[in-house]
Amino acid sequence: MKDTLNPQPPVIEAQGLQLVFQTADGPVQALKDVNLVINRGDFVSFIGPSGCGKTTFLRAIAALEHPTGGTLTVNGMTPDEARRKRAYGYVFQAAGLYPWRTISGNIRLPLEIMGFSKAEQDSRVARVLDLVELSGFGKKFPWQLSGGMQQRASIARALAFDADILLMDEPFGALDEIVRDRLNEEVLKLWARTGKTIGFVTHSIPEAVYLSTKIVVMSPRPGRITDVIDSPLPKERPLDIRDSREFIEIAHRVREGLRAGHLDD
Amino acid sequence: MNRALPVLTVLAGIIVLWYAAAVWMNATWVYDQAERAGTTVTLAEVIPQTMVQDRPLLPPPHQVGAEVWKGLFGQAVTSKRSLVYHAYITFKGTMMGFGLGIVFGVALAMAIVRFRVVDMSVMPWAVISQTIPIVALAPMIIVVSSQMGLTGRDLPKAIIAAYLSFFPVLVSMVKGLRSPDQMQLDLLKTYGAGEWATFLKLRLPASMPYFFASLKVAVAASLVGTIVGELPTGAIEGLGARMLIGSQFGEPLIMWAALFASAILAGLLIVAVGLVERFARARMGVPA
Ligand SMILES: Nc1ncnc2c1ncn2[C@@H]1O[C@H](COP(=O)(O)OP(=O)(O)O)[C@@H](O)[C@H]1O
Ligand SMILES: [Mg+2]
């Protein structure tokens, strides 16, 4: 195959990335000298205390913030160009479904804006609803669904236009532990089925270790990367993998990385 | 029933007070008459006489009721004496002003939300416009529009009504169009949505609850504006003109009947707007 002949360029590549916000209280260095390579099909988690720049980094990839220094490419393009090529779908912490649209209508939103034909919209909506196991809920309004189901619908919305990168900023942060476990399993399944590259921000060490092929540990003031851990866990991950020795060892290393970040303060 | 009881209690209280006030205010006339005739009257004789005068200071409820009934059903609705006829004139003016006010209010809100310059330059004037008493402004609008060769009172009336009704629409729509939060705006940005798509898909639908909430206030304001527009001399049609005629020619019953007719009209308009709002909310998926 083509992949094996000439190795693919990284999906996301940051070199010496800086991002400074100008605020009323003076400049805030949200990202300092961030270097990171994310390859096709990676599942990358960003973990660190609040204020360490996780959201800012994800937003920079999505061209919602603009770096003040260094380089950042997405599929070899600038983030702005990549967005125009529909390179990524973004999932926020709040599902942010429009209350005046049905679940189908919400998933249809990006498709309408991007000008897909009506028939194409219908088939895509049906497909992604199936993908997040919400078939049969298309005609419901958001308030008729639980928080977890709403968040699944918002993932479906991000998947609808076939972006090959999925960026998720604490997508399950507002959900309870049990729902979260289930959704984590589903995200893994989704990842396996679609082969997408996923960037996933989280506060939870088990969540990061369970999901990722690559864990990026960050620390605040200024926001920077303190460790990048490539997970040796297999792609197939039942929930009880979390009791395995490997899992516990990686979790330990993440914890160490987080602690080291704090000692620097 | 549970909701009707408090309302009916208050209504009963008002009617009792009203009768008491009618006796008290109309009694003066009875005593004057008796004095002139050189007789004396007891209170028991006075009370019935305060209930049936032709030109009472304060007509009691049953007299007003009878006059309203007569005005509504006593003649063909096309008659100049019919309250239905005058109410229709006022209704027409109210609707024109309401429509004009909505169009103007929404358009201005769109401009204010879109252009910072408009926000900073026009919004203060919109607020100031509402501090000018409409009774002072109404005659001027009528004079100016007739100077400009506009015959008839329909347009000046509609302008006066719109002058009052655009404001609640404007304020609500500005708030509604700005109601989407940053996350929702960012989400659309990730789809590469332009300004127009953002307006159509997000800002406009998000503003609808605010819009409908403002309509009740706006329709009431439009009715008040129309009635004020019918007051200045020269008007012969509409509930406002009836009120003025009643008070100028010392026919309190006509005035009170017109007053009640306009209250009934206001009630009907608010109920109608409420129904439209309910329908729209159901369409937009709001839980019942
Ligand atoms: N729009 C902004 N303007 C100013 N400062 C910001 C802005 N967004 C984020 N910051 C600051 O940048 C730093 C990193 O924020 P963020 O990326 O949200 O952290 P995290 O998601 O890891 O909690 C914080 O100190 C935050 O206050
Ligand atoms: Mg964050």
Coordinates of C-alpha atoms and ligand atoms in Angstrom, one line a residue:
Chain A
M1 CA 0.0 0.0 0.0
K2 CA 0.9 3.6 -0.4
D3 CA 1.4 4.1 3.3
T4 CA 4.2 1.6 3.4
L5 CA 6.0 2.9 0.3
N6 CA 6.3 6.5 1.4
P7 CA 5.7 7.1 5.1
Q8 CA 2.9 9.5 5.7
P9 CA 3.6 13.0 7.0
P10 CA 2.4 13.5 10.6
V11 CA -1.2 14.6 11.0
I12 CA -0.3 17.2 13.5
E13 CA 3.1 18.7 14.0
A14 CA 4.1 21.4 16.5
Q15 CA 7.5 22.9 16.7
G16 CA 8.5 25.5 19.2
L17 CA 4.9 26.5 19.5
Q18 CA 4.2 29.6 21.6
L19 CA 0.9 31.2 22.4
V20 CA 0.6 34.3 24.5
F21 CA -2.7 35.9 25.4
Q22 CA -2.7 39.6 25.9
T23 CA -4.9 40.3 28.9
A24 CA -5.8 43.3 31.0
D25 CA -3.4 42.0 33.6
G26 CA -0.6 41.7 31.1
P27 CA 0.5 38.8 28.9
V28 CA -0.4 35.2 29.8
Q29 CA 1.9 32.5 28.3
A30 CA -0.6 29.7 27.6
L31 CA 1.8 27.6 25.6
K32 CA 5.6 27.7 25.7
D33 CA 7.9 25.8 23.4
V34 CA 5.6 22.9 22.6
N35 CA 7.0 20.2 20.4
L36 CA 4.7 17.3 19.4
V37 CA 4.2 14.9 16.6
I38 CA 0.9 13.1 16.2
N39 CA 0.7 10.4 13.5
R40 CA -2.3 9.1 11.6
G41 CA -4.5 6.8 13.7
D42 CA -3.0 7.9 17.0
F43 CA -5.2 8.3 20.0
V44 CA -3.6 11.2 22.0
S45 CA -4.6 12.3 25.4
F46 CA -3.6 15.6 26.9
I47 CA -3.5 15.6 30.7
G48 CA -2.6 18.2 33.2
P49 CA -3.9 20.5 35.9
S50 CA -6.3 23.3 34.8
G51 CA -4.6 26.2 33.2
C52 CA -1.8 24.2 31.6
G53 CA -2.9 25.0 28.1
K54 CA -4.7 21.8 27.0
T55 CA -7.7 23.6 25.7
T56 CA -5.5 26.3 24.1
F57 CA -3.5 23.7 22.3
L58 CA -6.5 21.9 20.9
R59 CA -8.1 25.2 19.9
A60 CA -4.8 26.2 18.1
I61 CA -5.0 22.9 16.1
A62 CA -8.6 23.9 15.2
A63 CA -7.6 27.4 14.2
L64 CA -9.7 28.9 17.0
E65 CA -6.6 30.4 18.5
H66 CA -3.6 31.6 16.6
P67 CA -0.1 30.8 17.8
T68 CA 2.2 33.8 18.5
G69 CA 5.4 31.8 17.7
G70 CA 6.7 28.5 16.3
T71 CA 5.0 26.4 13.7
L72 CA 1.9 24.2 13.7
T73 CA 0.8 22.1 10.8
V74 CA -2.3 20.0 10.4
N75 CA -2.1 17.4 7.5
G76 CA 0.9 19.5 6.3
M77 CA -1.2 22.6 6.1
T78 CA -1.8 25.6 8.3
P79 CA -4.7 25.1 10.7
D80 CA -6.8 27.6 8.8
E81 CA -6.3 25.7 5.5
A82 CA -6.9 22.4 7.2
R83 CA -10.2 23.7 8.6
R84 CA -11.3 24.7 5.1
K85 CA -10.5 21.2 4.0
R86 CA -12.8 19.9 6.8
A87 CA -9.9 18.2 8.5
Y88 CA -11.3 17.9 12.0
G89 CA -14.5 17.7 14.0
Y90 CA -14.5 19.3 17.4
V91 CA -16.4 18.1 20.5
F92 CA -16.7 20.6 23.4
Q93 CA -17.2 19.7 27.1
A94 CA -20.9 20.7 26.8
A95 CA -22.8 18.9 24.1
G96 CA -24.1 22.3 22.9
L97 CA -27.0 20.8 21.0
Y98 CA -29.5 23.3 19.7
P99 CA -32.6 22.9 21.8
W100 CA -34.8 23.9 18.8
R101 CA -33.5 21.1 16.6
T102 CA -34.1 17.4 16.9
I103 CA -31.1 15.1 17.3
S104 CA -31.1 14.5 13.6
G105 CA -31.4 18.2 12.9
N106 CA -28.4 18.9 15.1
I107 CA -26.3 16.3 13.3
R108 CA -27.4 17.8 10.1
L109 CA -26.2 21.3 11.0
P110 CA -22.6 21.0 9.8
L111 CA -23.9 19.2 6.7
E112 CA -26.3 22.1 5.9
I113 CA -23.5 24.6 6.3
M114 CA -21.1 22.7 4.2
G115 CA -23.7 22.3 1.5
F116 CA -24.3 18.6 1.3
S117 CA -27.3 17.5 -0.7
K118 CA -30.5 16.5 1.1
A119 CA -30.1 12.9 0.3
E120 CA -26.5 12.8 1.3
Q121 CA -27.4 14.5 4.6
D122 CA -30.0 11.9 5.4
S123 CA -27.7 9.0 4.7
R124 CA -24.9 10.5 6.7
V125 CA -27.1 11.3 9.7
A126 CA -28.4 7.7 9.7
R127 CA -24.8 6.4 9.5
V128 CA -23.4 8.4 12.4
L129 CA -26.4 7.9 14.6
D130 CA -25.8 4.2 14.2
L131 CA -22.1 4.7 14.9
V132 CA -22.8 6.3 18.3
E133 CA -25.7 3.8 18.9
L134 CA -28.4 6.4 18.9
S135 CA -30.4 5.0 16.0
G136 CA -34.1 5.5 16.8
F137 CA -33.4 8.8 18.7
G138 CA -33.1 11.0 15.6
K139 CA -36.6 12.5 16.0
K140 CA -36.1 13.3 19.7
F141 CA -35.3 16.7 21.0
P142 CA -32.1 17.2 23.1
W143 CA -34.0 17.7 26.4
Q144 CA -35.5 14.2 26.0
L145 CA -32.1 12.6 26.1
S146 CA -29.7 12.0 29.1
G147 CA -26.5 13.9 29.4
G148 CA -24.5 11.0 28.1
M149 CA -26.7 10.5 25.1
Q150 CA -26.5 14.2 24.3
Q151 CA -22.7 14.0 24.3
R152 CA -22.9 11.0 22.0
A153 CA -25.1 13.0 19.7
S154 CA -22.5 15.8 19.7
I155 CA -19.8 13.3 18.8
A156 CA -22.0 12.1 15.9
R157 CA -22.3 15.7 14.8
A158 CA -18.5 16.0 14.7
L159 CA -18.2 12.7 12.8
A160 CA -20.9 13.5 10.2
F161 CA -18.7 15.3 7.7
D162 CA -15.9 12.7 7.6
A163 CA -13.1 14.7 9.1
D164 CA -10.2 12.4 9.8
I165 CA -9.2 14.2 13.0
L166 CA -11.5 14.2 16.0
L167 CA -10.7 16.8 18.7
M168 CA -12.4 16.4 22.0
D169 CA -12.0 18.8 25.0
E170 CA -13.0 17.0 28.2
P171 CA -16.1 15.6 26.4
F172 CA -17.1 13.5 29.4
G173 CA -16.0 15.8 32.1
A174 CA -19.5 16.7 33.2
L175 CA -20.8 13.1 33.3
D176 CA -20.8 10.6 36.1
E177 CA -18.2 7.9 36.5
I178 CA -20.5 5.0 35.3
V179 CA -21.7 6.8 32.1
R180 CA -18.1 7.9 31.5
D181 CA -16.8 4.3 31.6
R182 CA -19.3 3.2 29.0
L183 CA -18.7 6.2 26.7
N184 CA -14.9 5.5 27.0
E185 CA -15.5 2.0 25.8
E186 CA -17.6 3.4 22.9
V187 CA -15.1 5.9 21.9
L188 CA -12.5 3.2 21.7
K189 CA -14.8 1.1 19.5
L190 CA -15.5 4.1 17.3
W191 CA -11.8 4.8 17.0
A192 CA -11.1 1.2 16.0
R193 CA -13.9 1.2 13.4
T194 CA -13.1 4.5 11.9
G195 CA -9.4 4.7 12.1
K196 CA -9.5 8.4 13.0
T197 CA -6.8 10.4 14.7
I198 CA -8.1 11.6 18.0
G199 CA -7.0 14.4 20.3
F200 CA -8.6 14.0 23.7
V201 CA -8.3 16.4 26.7
T202 CA -8.9 14.9 30.1
H203 CA -8.4 15.5 33.8
S204 CA -8.5 11.8 34.6
I205 CA -5.4 9.6 34.7
P206 CA -7.3 6.3 34.3
E207 CA -9.2 7.8 31.4
A208 CA -6.0 8.9 29.7
V209 CA -4.3 5.6 30.1
Y210 CA -7.2 3.5 29.1
L211 CA -7.9 5.4 25.9
S212 CA -4.6 6.5 24.5
T213 CA -1.8 5.3 22.4
K214 CA 0.1 8.5 23.4
I215 CA -0.3 10.4 26.6
V216 CA 0.9 14.0 26.6
V217 CA 1.5 15.3 30.2
M218 CA 1.4 19.0 30.6
S219 CA 2.1 21.5 33.4
P220 CA 1.1 25.1 33.9
R221 CA 2.6 28.6 34.1
P222 CA 3.8 28.6 31.4
G223 CA 1.8 25.8 29.7
R224 CA 4.2 23.2 28.4
I225 CA 4.7 19.5 27.8
T226 CA 6.6 17.7 30.5
D227 CA 6.3 14.1 29.3
V228 CA 5.1 12.2 26.3
I229 CA 4.3 8.5 27.0
D230 CA 3.8 6.0 24.2
S231 CA 1.5 3.4 25.6
P232 CA 2.4 -0.3 25.1
L233 CA -1.1 -1.4 25.7
P234 CA -2.7 -3.4 22.9
K235 CA -5.4 -1.8 20.7
E236 CA -8.0 -4.1 22.0
R237 CA -8.8 -2.9 25.5
P238 CA -11.5 -4.5 27.7
L239 CA -12.4 -2.4 30.7
D240 CA -10.6 -4.7 33.1
I241 CA -7.3 -3.9 31.4
R242 CA -7.3 -1.2 34.0
D243 CA -6.3 -3.8 36.7
S244 CA -3.3 -5.0 34.7
R245 CA 0.3 -4.3 35.7
E246 CA 1.1 -2.4 32.5
F247 CA -1.8 -0.2 33.0
I248 CA -0.8 0.6 36.6
E249 CA 2.8 1.3 35.6
I250 CA 1.7 3.8 32.9
A251 CA -0.7 5.5 35.3
H252 CA 2.2 5.7 37.8
R253 CA 4.4 7.4 35.2
V254 CA 1.7 9.9 34.3
R255 CA 1.3 10.7 38.0
E256 CA 5.0 11.2 38.3
G257 CA 5.0 13.5 35.3
L258 CA 2.2 15.6 36.7
R259 CA 3.9 15.8 40.1
A260 CA 7.2 16.8 38.5
G261 CA 5.4 19.6 36.7
H262 CA 4.2 20.9 40.0
L263 CA 7.6 20.8 41.7
D264 CA 9.0 23.2 39.1
D265 CA 6.6 25.9 40.3
Chain B
M1 CA -60.6 26.8 38.6
N2 CA -57.6 27.2 40.9
R3 CA -56.3 30.0 38.8
A4 CA -59.7 31.6 38.3
L5 CA -60.5 31.9 42.0
P6 CA -57.9 34.6 42.9
V7 CA -58.8 36.6 39.8
L8 CA -62.5 36.5 40.5
T9 CA -61.9 37.5 44.1
V10 CA -60.0 40.6 43.1
L11 CA -62.7 41.3 40.5
A12 CA -65.4 41.1 43.1
G13 CA -63.4 43.4 45.3
I14 CA -63.1 45.9 42.5
I15 CA -66.8 45.9 41.7
V16 CA -67.7 46.5 45.4
L17 CA -65.3 49.4 45.6
W18 CA -66.5 50.7 42.3
Y19 CA -70.1 50.8 43.5
A20 CA -69.1 52.5 46.7
A21 CA -67.2 55.1 44.8
A22 CA -70.1 55.6 42.4
V23 CA -72.5 56.2 45.3
W24 CA -70.1 58.6 46.9
M25 CA -69.2 60.6 43.8
N26 CA -72.7 60.7 42.2
A27 CA -74.5 61.6 45.5
T28 CA -73.3 65.2 45.3
W29 CA -75.5 65.7 42.3
V30 CA -78.5 64.1 44.0
Y31 CA -78.0 66.4 47.1
D32 CA -77.7 69.4 44.8
Q33 CA -80.9 68.6 43.0
A34 CA -82.7 68.1 46.3
E35 CA -81.4 71.4 47.7
R36 CA -82.5 73.2 44.6
A37 CA -85.9 71.7 44.9
G38 CA -86.0 72.7 48.6
T39 CA -86.4 69.1 49.8
T40 CA -84.2 66.8 51.8
V41 CA -83.3 63.3 51.0
T42 CA -82.3 60.4 53.2
L43 CA -79.4 58.1 52.3
A44 CA -81.7 55.3 51.4
E45 CA -83.3 57.6 48.8
V46 CA -80.0 58.8 47.6
I47 CA -78.4 55.5 46.8
P48 CA -80.9 54.3 44.1
Q49 CA -80.6 57.7 42.4
T50 CA -76.8 57.4 42.1
M51 CA -77.2 54.3 40.0
V52 CA -79.3 55.6 37.1
Q53 CA -78.1 59.1 36.2
D54 CA -77.7 60.1 32.6
R55 CA -74.4 61.9 33.2
P56 CA -72.9 60.4 36.3
L57 CA -69.5 61.5 37.5
L58 CA -68.6 57.9 37.9
P59 CA -71.0 55.4 36.2
P60 CA -71.6 52.3 38.2
P61 CA -70.6 48.9 36.7
H62 CA -74.0 47.9 35.5
Q63 CA -74.4 51.1 33.6
V64 CA -71.1 50.7 31.9
G65 CA -71.9 47.1 31.2
A66 CA -75.2 48.1 29.6
E67 CA -73.5 50.8 27.5
V68 CA -70.8 48.4 26.3
W69 CA -73.5 45.8 25.5
K70 CA -75.5 48.4 23.6
G71 CA -72.4 49.6 21.8
L72 CA -71.4 46.1 20.7
F73 CA -74.7 44.6 19.8
G74 CA -77.3 47.4 19.7
Q75 CA -76.8 48.2 16.0
A76 CA -75.2 47.0 12.8
V77 CA -71.4 46.6 13.2
T78 CA -70.9 49.1 10.3
S79 CA -72.8 51.9 12.2
K80 CA -70.8 54.8 13.4
R81 CA -72.3 54.3 16.8
S82 CA -71.1 50.7 17.0
L83 CA -68.2 50.0 19.3
V84 CA -67.3 47.1 17.1
Y85 CA -66.8 49.5 14.2
H86 CA -64.6 51.8 16.3
A87 CA -62.8 48.9 17.8
Y88 CA -62.1 47.6 14.4
I89 CA -60.6 50.9 13.3
T90 CA -58.4 50.9 16.4
F91 CA -57.5 47.2 15.8
K92 CA -56.5 48.0 12.2
G93 CA -54.2 50.8 13.4
T94 CA -52.8 48.7 16.1
M95 CA -51.9 45.9 13.7
M96 CA -50.3 48.3 11.3
G97 CA -48.2 49.9 14.0
F98 CA -47.4 46.5 15.5
G99 CA -46.2 45.2 12.1
L100 CA -44.2 48.3 11.5
G101 CA -42.7 48.2 15.0
I102 CA -41.7 44.6 14.6
V103 CA -40.0 45.2 11.2
F104 CA -38.2 48.3 12.4
G105 CA -37.3 46.8 15.8
V106 CA -35.9 43.6 14.3
A107 CA -34.0 45.4 11.5
L108 CA -32.5 47.8 14.0
A109 CA -31.5 45.0 16.4
M110 CA -29.8 43.1 13.5
A111 CA -27.8 46.2 12.6
I112 CA -26.9 46.9 16.2
V113 CA -25.7 43.3 16.8
R114 CA -23.8 43.3 13.6
F115 CA -22.2 46.7 13.6
R116 CA -20.6 48.1 16.7
V117 CA -20.9 51.6 15.2
V118 CA -24.7 51.3 15.1
D119 CA -24.7 49.9 18.6
M120 CA -22.8 52.9 19.9
S121 CA -24.6 55.6 17.8
V122 CA -28.2 54.4 17.6
M123 CA -28.9 52.5 20.8
P124 CA -28.7 55.5 23.1
W125 CA -31.2 57.4 20.8
A126 CA -33.5 54.5 20.8
V127 CA -33.6 54.6 24.6
I128 CA -34.0 58.4 24.6
S129 CA -36.9 58.1 22.1
Q130 CA -38.9 56.3 24.8
T131 CA -38.5 59.0 27.4
I132 CA -40.4 61.5 25.2
P133 CA -44.0 61.5 26.3
I134 CA -46.0 60.1 23.4
V135 CA -48.9 62.5 24.0
A136 CA -46.6 65.4 23.2
L137 CA -45.2 63.7 20.1
A138 CA -48.5 62.4 18.6
P139 CA -49.9 65.7 17.5
M140 CA -46.6 66.7 15.9
I141 CA -46.5 63.4 13.9
I142 CA -50.0 64.0 12.7
V143 CA -49.3 67.6 11.7
V144 CA -46.0 66.8 10.0
S145 CA -47.5 63.9 8.0
S146 CA -50.4 66.1 6.8
Q147 CA -47.9 68.7 5.9
M148 CA -46.2 66.1 3.8
G149 CA -49.4 65.6 1.9
L150 CA -50.4 62.3 3.5
T151 CA -54.2 62.2 3.7
G152 CA -56.0 60.1 6.2
R153 CA -54.8 59.2 9.7
D154 CA -53.9 55.6 9.1
L155 CA -50.2 56.2 8.5
P156 CA -49.5 58.7 11.2
K157 CA -51.5 56.5 13.7
A158 CA -49.4 53.5 12.6
I159 CA -46.2 55.5 13.1
I160 CA -47.2 56.6 16.6
A161 CA -48.1 53.0 17.4
A162 CA -44.8 51.7 15.9
Y163 CA -42.9 54.4 17.8
L164 CA -44.0 52.7 21.0
S165 CA -44.0 49.1 19.9
F166 CA -40.6 48.9 18.2
F167 CA -38.7 49.4 21.5
P168 CA -39.6 46.2 23.4
V169 CA -38.9 44.2 20.2
L170 CA -35.6 46.0 19.7
V171 CA -34.4 45.4 23.3
S172 CA -35.4 41.8 23.3
M173 CA -34.0 41.0 19.9
V174 CA -30.6 42.6 20.7
K175 CA -30.5 40.4 23.7
G176 CA -31.7 37.3 21.8
L177 CA -29.3 37.7 18.9
R178 CA -26.5 38.0 21.4
S179 CA -27.6 35.1 23.5
P180 CA -25.5 32.3 21.8
D181 CA -22.4 31.7 23.9
Q182 CA -18.8 31.6 22.7
M183 CA -18.8 27.8 22.5
Q184 CA -21.7 27.8 20.1
L185 CA -20.1 30.4 18.0
D186 CA -16.8 28.5 18.0
L187 CA -18.6 25.4 17.0
L188 CA -20.0 27.1 13.9
K189 CA -16.5 28.5 13.2
T190 CA -15.1 24.9 13.1
Y191 CA -17.6 24.2 10.3
G192 CA -16.3 27.2 8.4
A193 CA -19.7 28.9 8.7
G194 CA -19.8 32.5 7.5
E195 CA -21.6 35.4 9.1
W196 CA -24.8 34.8 7.3
A197 CA -25.0 31.1 8.1
T198 CA -24.2 32.0 11.7
F199 CA -27.1 34.4 11.7
L200 CA -29.6 32.1 10.1
K201 CA -28.7 28.9 11.8
L202 CA -27.8 30.1 15.3
R203 CA -28.5 33.8 16.2
L204 CA -32.0 34.0 14.7
P205 CA -33.4 30.8 16.1
A206 CA -31.8 31.5 19.5
S207 CA -33.5 34.9 19.6
M208 CA -37.0 33.5 19.0
P209 CA -38.0 33.0 22.7
Y210 CA -36.9 36.6 23.4
F211 CA -38.8 37.8 20.3
F212 CA -42.1 36.1 21.3
A213 CA -41.7 37.3 24.9
S214 CA -41.5 40.9 23.6
L215 CA -44.6 40.6 21.4
K216 CA -47.1 40.8 24.3
V217 CA -45.5 44.0 25.5
A218 CA -45.2 45.4 21.9
V219 CA -48.9 44.7 21.0
A220 CA -50.1 46.4 24.2
A221 CA -47.8 49.4 23.5
S222 CA -49.1 49.5 19.9
L223 CA -52.7 49.7 21.1
V224 CA -51.9 52.5 23.5
G225 CA -50.0 54.3 20.7
T226 CA -53.0 53.9 18.3
I227 CA -55.5 55.2 20.9
V228 CA -53.2 58.2 21.6
G229 CA -53.0 58.8 17.8
E230 CA -56.8 58.9 17.7
L231 CA -57.0 61.5 20.4
P232 CA -55.8 64.7 18.8
T233 CA -58.6 66.9 17.5
G234 CA -60.1 65.9 14.2
A235 CA -60.3 62.2 14.7
I236 CA -63.8 60.9 14.5
E237 CA -63.1 57.2 14.3
G238 CA -61.6 54.7 16.7
L239 CA -61.8 54.0 20.4
G240 CA -59.5 56.9 21.2
A241 CA -61.8 59.3 19.3
R242 CA -64.8 57.9 21.2
M243 CA -63.1 58.5 24.5
L244 CA -62.3 62.1 23.6
I245 CA -65.8 62.7 22.3
G246 CA -67.3 61.2 25.5
S247 CA -65.2 63.4 27.7
Q248 CA -65.6 66.6 25.7
F249 CA -69.4 66.4 25.3
G250 CA -69.9 65.3 28.9
E251 CA -71.0 61.8 28.1
P252 CA -69.2 59.7 30.6
L253 CA -71.0 56.6 29.6
I254 CA -69.6 56.8 26.0
M255 CA -66.1 57.4 27.4
W256 CA -66.3 54.5 29.8
A257 CA -67.8 52.2 27.2
A258 CA -64.9 53.0 24.9
L259 CA -62.4 52.5 27.7
F260 CA -63.8 49.0 28.4
A261 CA -64.0 48.2 24.7
S262 CA -60.2 49.0 24.5
A263 CA -59.5 46.8 27.5
I264 CA -61.4 44.0 25.9
L265 CA -59.5 44.5 22.7
A266 CA -56.2 44.5 24.6
G267 CA -57.1 41.3 26.3
L268 CA -58.0 39.6 23.0
L269 CA -54.8 40.8 21.4
I270 CA -52.6 39.5 24.2
V271 CA -54.4 36.1 24.2
A272 CA -53.9 35.9 20.4
V273 CA -50.2 36.7 20.7
G274 CA -50.0 34.1 23.5
L275 CA -51.5 31.5 21.2
V276 CA -49.0 32.4 18.4
E277 CA -46.2 32.1 20.9
R278 CA -47.4 28.7 22.2
F279 CA -47.6 27.4 18.7
A280 CA -44.1 28.7 17.8
R281 CA -42.7 27.2 21.0
A282 CA -44.2 23.8 20.2
R283 CA -42.7 24.0 16.8
M284 CA -39.3 24.7 18.3
G285 CA -39.4 21.7 20.5
V286 CA -39.8 23.4 23.9
P287 CA -41.2 20.9 26.4
A288 CA -44.9 21.6 26.9
Ligands
LIG1 N1 -9.0 33.8 25.6 C1 -8.1 33.8 26.6 N2 -7.7 35.0 27.0 C2 -6.7 35.1 28.0 N3 -6.2 34.1 28.6 C3 -6.6 32.9 28.3 C4 -7.6 32.7 27.3 N4 -7.8 31.4 27.1 C5 -7.0 30.8 28.0 N5 -6.3 31.7 28.7 C6 -5.3 31.4 29.8 O1 -4.4 30.5 29.2 C7 -4.0 29.5 30.1 C8 -4.3 28.1 29.6 O2 -5.7 28.0 29.5 P1 -6.4 26.6 29.0 O3 -5.8 26.3 27.7 O4 -7.9 26.9 29.0 O5 -6.0 25.6 30.1 P2 -6.6 24.1 30.4 O6 -7.6 23.8 29.3 O7 -5.5 23.2 30.4 O8 -7.3 24.2 31.7 C9 -4.8 29.8 31.4 O9 -3.9 30.6 32.3 C10 -5.9 30.7 30.9 O10 -6.3 31.6 31.9
MG2 MG -9.7 23.3 29.4

